[in-house]
GROMACS .gro file of C-alpha atoms in nm:
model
  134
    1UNK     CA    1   8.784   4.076  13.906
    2UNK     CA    2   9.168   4.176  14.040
    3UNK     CA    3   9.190   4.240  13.695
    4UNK     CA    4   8.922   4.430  13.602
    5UNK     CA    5   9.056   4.609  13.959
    6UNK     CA    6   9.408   4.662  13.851
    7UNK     CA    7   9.324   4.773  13.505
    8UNK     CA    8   9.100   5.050  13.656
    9UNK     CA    9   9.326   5.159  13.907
   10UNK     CA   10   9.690   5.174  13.615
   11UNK     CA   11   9.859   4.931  13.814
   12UNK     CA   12   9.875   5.121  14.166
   13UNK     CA   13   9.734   4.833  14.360
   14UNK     CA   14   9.940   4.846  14.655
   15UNK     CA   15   9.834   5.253  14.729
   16UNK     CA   16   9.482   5.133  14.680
   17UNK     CA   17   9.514   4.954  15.027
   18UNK     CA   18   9.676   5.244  15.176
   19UNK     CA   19   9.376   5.477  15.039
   20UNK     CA   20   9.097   5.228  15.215
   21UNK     CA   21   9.265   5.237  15.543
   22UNK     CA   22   9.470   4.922  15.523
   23UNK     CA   23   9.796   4.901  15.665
   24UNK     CA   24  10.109   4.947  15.502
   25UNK     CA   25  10.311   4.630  15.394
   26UNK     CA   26  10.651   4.637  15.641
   27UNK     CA   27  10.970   4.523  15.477
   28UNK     CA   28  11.119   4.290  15.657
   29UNK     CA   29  11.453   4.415  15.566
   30UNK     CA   30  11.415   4.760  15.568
   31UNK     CA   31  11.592   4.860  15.911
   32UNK     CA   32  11.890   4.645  15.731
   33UNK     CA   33  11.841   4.845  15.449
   34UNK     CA   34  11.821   5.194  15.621
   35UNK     CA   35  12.191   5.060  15.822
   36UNK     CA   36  12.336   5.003  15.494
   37UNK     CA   37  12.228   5.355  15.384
   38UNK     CA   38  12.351   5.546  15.727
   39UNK     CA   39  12.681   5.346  15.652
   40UNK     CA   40  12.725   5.435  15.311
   41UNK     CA   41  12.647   5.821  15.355
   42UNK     CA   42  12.927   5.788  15.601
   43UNK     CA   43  13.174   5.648  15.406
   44UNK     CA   44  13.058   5.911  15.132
   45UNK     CA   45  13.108   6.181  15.370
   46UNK     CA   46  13.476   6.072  15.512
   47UNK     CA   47  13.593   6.009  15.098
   48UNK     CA   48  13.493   6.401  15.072
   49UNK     CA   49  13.646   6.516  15.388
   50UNK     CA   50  13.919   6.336  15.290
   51UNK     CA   51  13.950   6.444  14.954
   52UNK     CA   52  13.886   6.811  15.034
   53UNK     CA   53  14.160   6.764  15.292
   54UNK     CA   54  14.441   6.646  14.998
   55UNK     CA   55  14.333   6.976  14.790
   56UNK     CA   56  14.378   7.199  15.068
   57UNK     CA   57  14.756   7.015  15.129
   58UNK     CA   58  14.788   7.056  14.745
   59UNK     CA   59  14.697   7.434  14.748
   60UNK     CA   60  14.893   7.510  15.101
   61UNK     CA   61  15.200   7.360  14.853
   62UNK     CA   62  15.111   7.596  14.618
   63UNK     CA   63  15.074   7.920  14.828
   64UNK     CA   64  15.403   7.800  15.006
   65UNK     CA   65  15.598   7.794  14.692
   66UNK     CA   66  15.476   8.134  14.595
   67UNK     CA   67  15.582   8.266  14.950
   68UNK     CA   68  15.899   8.114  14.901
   69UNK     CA   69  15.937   8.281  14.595
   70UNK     CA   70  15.816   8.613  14.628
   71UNK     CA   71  15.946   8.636  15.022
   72UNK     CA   72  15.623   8.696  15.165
   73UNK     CA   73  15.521   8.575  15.490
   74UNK     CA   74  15.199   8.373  15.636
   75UNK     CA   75  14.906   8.626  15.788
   76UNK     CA   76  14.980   8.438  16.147
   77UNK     CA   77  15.357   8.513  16.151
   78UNK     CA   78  15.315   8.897  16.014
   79UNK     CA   79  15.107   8.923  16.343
   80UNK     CA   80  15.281   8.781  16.592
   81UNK     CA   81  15.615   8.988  16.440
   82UNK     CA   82  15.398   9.336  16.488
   83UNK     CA   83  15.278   9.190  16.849
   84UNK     CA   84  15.653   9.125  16.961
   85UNK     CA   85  15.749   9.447  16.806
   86UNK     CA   86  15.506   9.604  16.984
   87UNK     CA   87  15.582   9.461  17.291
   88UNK     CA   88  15.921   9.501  17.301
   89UNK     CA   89  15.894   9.882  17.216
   90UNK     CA   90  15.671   9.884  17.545
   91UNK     CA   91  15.901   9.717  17.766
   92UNK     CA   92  16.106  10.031  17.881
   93UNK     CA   93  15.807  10.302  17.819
   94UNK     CA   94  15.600  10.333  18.091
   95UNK     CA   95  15.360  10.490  17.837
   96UNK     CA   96  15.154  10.299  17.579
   97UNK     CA   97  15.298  10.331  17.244
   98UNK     CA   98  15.069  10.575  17.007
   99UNK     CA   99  14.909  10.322  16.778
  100UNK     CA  100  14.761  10.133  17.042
  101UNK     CA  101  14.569  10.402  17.165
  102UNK     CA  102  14.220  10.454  16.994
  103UNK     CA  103  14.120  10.746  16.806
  104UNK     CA  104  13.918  11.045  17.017
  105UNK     CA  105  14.036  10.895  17.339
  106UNK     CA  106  14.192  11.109  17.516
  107UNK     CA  107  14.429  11.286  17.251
  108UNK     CA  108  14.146  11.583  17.161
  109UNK     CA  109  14.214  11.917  17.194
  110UNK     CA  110  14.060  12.102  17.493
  111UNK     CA  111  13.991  12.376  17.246
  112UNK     CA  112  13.745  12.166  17.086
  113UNK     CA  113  13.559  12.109  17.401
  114UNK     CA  114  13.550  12.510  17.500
  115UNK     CA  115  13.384  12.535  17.135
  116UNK     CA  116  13.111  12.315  17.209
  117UNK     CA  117  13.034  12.447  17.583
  118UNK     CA  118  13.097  12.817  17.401
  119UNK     CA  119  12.813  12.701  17.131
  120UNK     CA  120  12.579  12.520  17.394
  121UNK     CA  121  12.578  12.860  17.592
  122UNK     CA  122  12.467  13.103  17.329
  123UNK     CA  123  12.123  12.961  17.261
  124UNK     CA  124  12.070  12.967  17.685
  125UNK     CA  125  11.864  13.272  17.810
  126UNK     CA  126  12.077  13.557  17.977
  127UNK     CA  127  12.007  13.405  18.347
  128UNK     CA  128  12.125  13.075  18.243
  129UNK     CA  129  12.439  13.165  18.065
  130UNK     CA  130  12.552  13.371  18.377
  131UNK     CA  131  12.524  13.063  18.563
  132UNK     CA  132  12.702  12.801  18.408
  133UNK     CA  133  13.029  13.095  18.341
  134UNK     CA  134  13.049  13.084  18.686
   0.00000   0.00000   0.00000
């Protein structure tokens, strides 16, 4: 009859049991199994940190060479150059240094200003416009 069963079902016995309800047969090994797993996806994942860590020593070899070369200089030392230049241009002024203020503060032309409030008043009724020359 298991046969006759197992012929019928193509061999998938074991989901038969699961279909009818029956419980699932528990490895007794498997929590070893899953440990073994965790512990080799971590090893997996420390080889690649580790290996993306030697091509990003290879390639900082590289790009040093080239600035060594060409005389260029590292992003982090071109800034902190401009910041102690900038700095030290500040240290007698007692007024901040043009490029560190931002554009439209500040630096507009009151003729601009008059232009607008000249504008703004032309579409006001008579009565209005007296009022706000005043």
């Amino acid at each position: 009859m298991d046969f006759v069963m197992k012929q019928a079902l193509g061999g998938a016995t074991k989901d038969m049991g699961k279909m009818l309800g029956g419980e699932e047969e528990k490895d007794p090994d498997a929590a070893k199994k899953e440990e073994e797993r965790q512990e080799a996806l971590r090893q997996q994942e420390e080889e690649r940190k580790a290996k993306h860590a030697r091509m990003e020593a290879e390639r900082e070899k590289v790009r040093q060479t080239i600035r060594d070369k060409y005389g260029l200089k590292k992003k982090e030392e071109k800034e902190a150059e401009e910041k102690a230049a900038m700095e030290q241009a500040c240290e007698g002024s007692l007024t901040r240094p043009k490029k560190a203020i931002p554009r439209g503060c500040g630096d507009d032309d009151e003729e601009d200003e008059e232009s607008i409030l000249d504008t703004v008043l032309k579409f006001l009724p008579g009565p209005l416009q007296d009022i706000f020359k005043k």
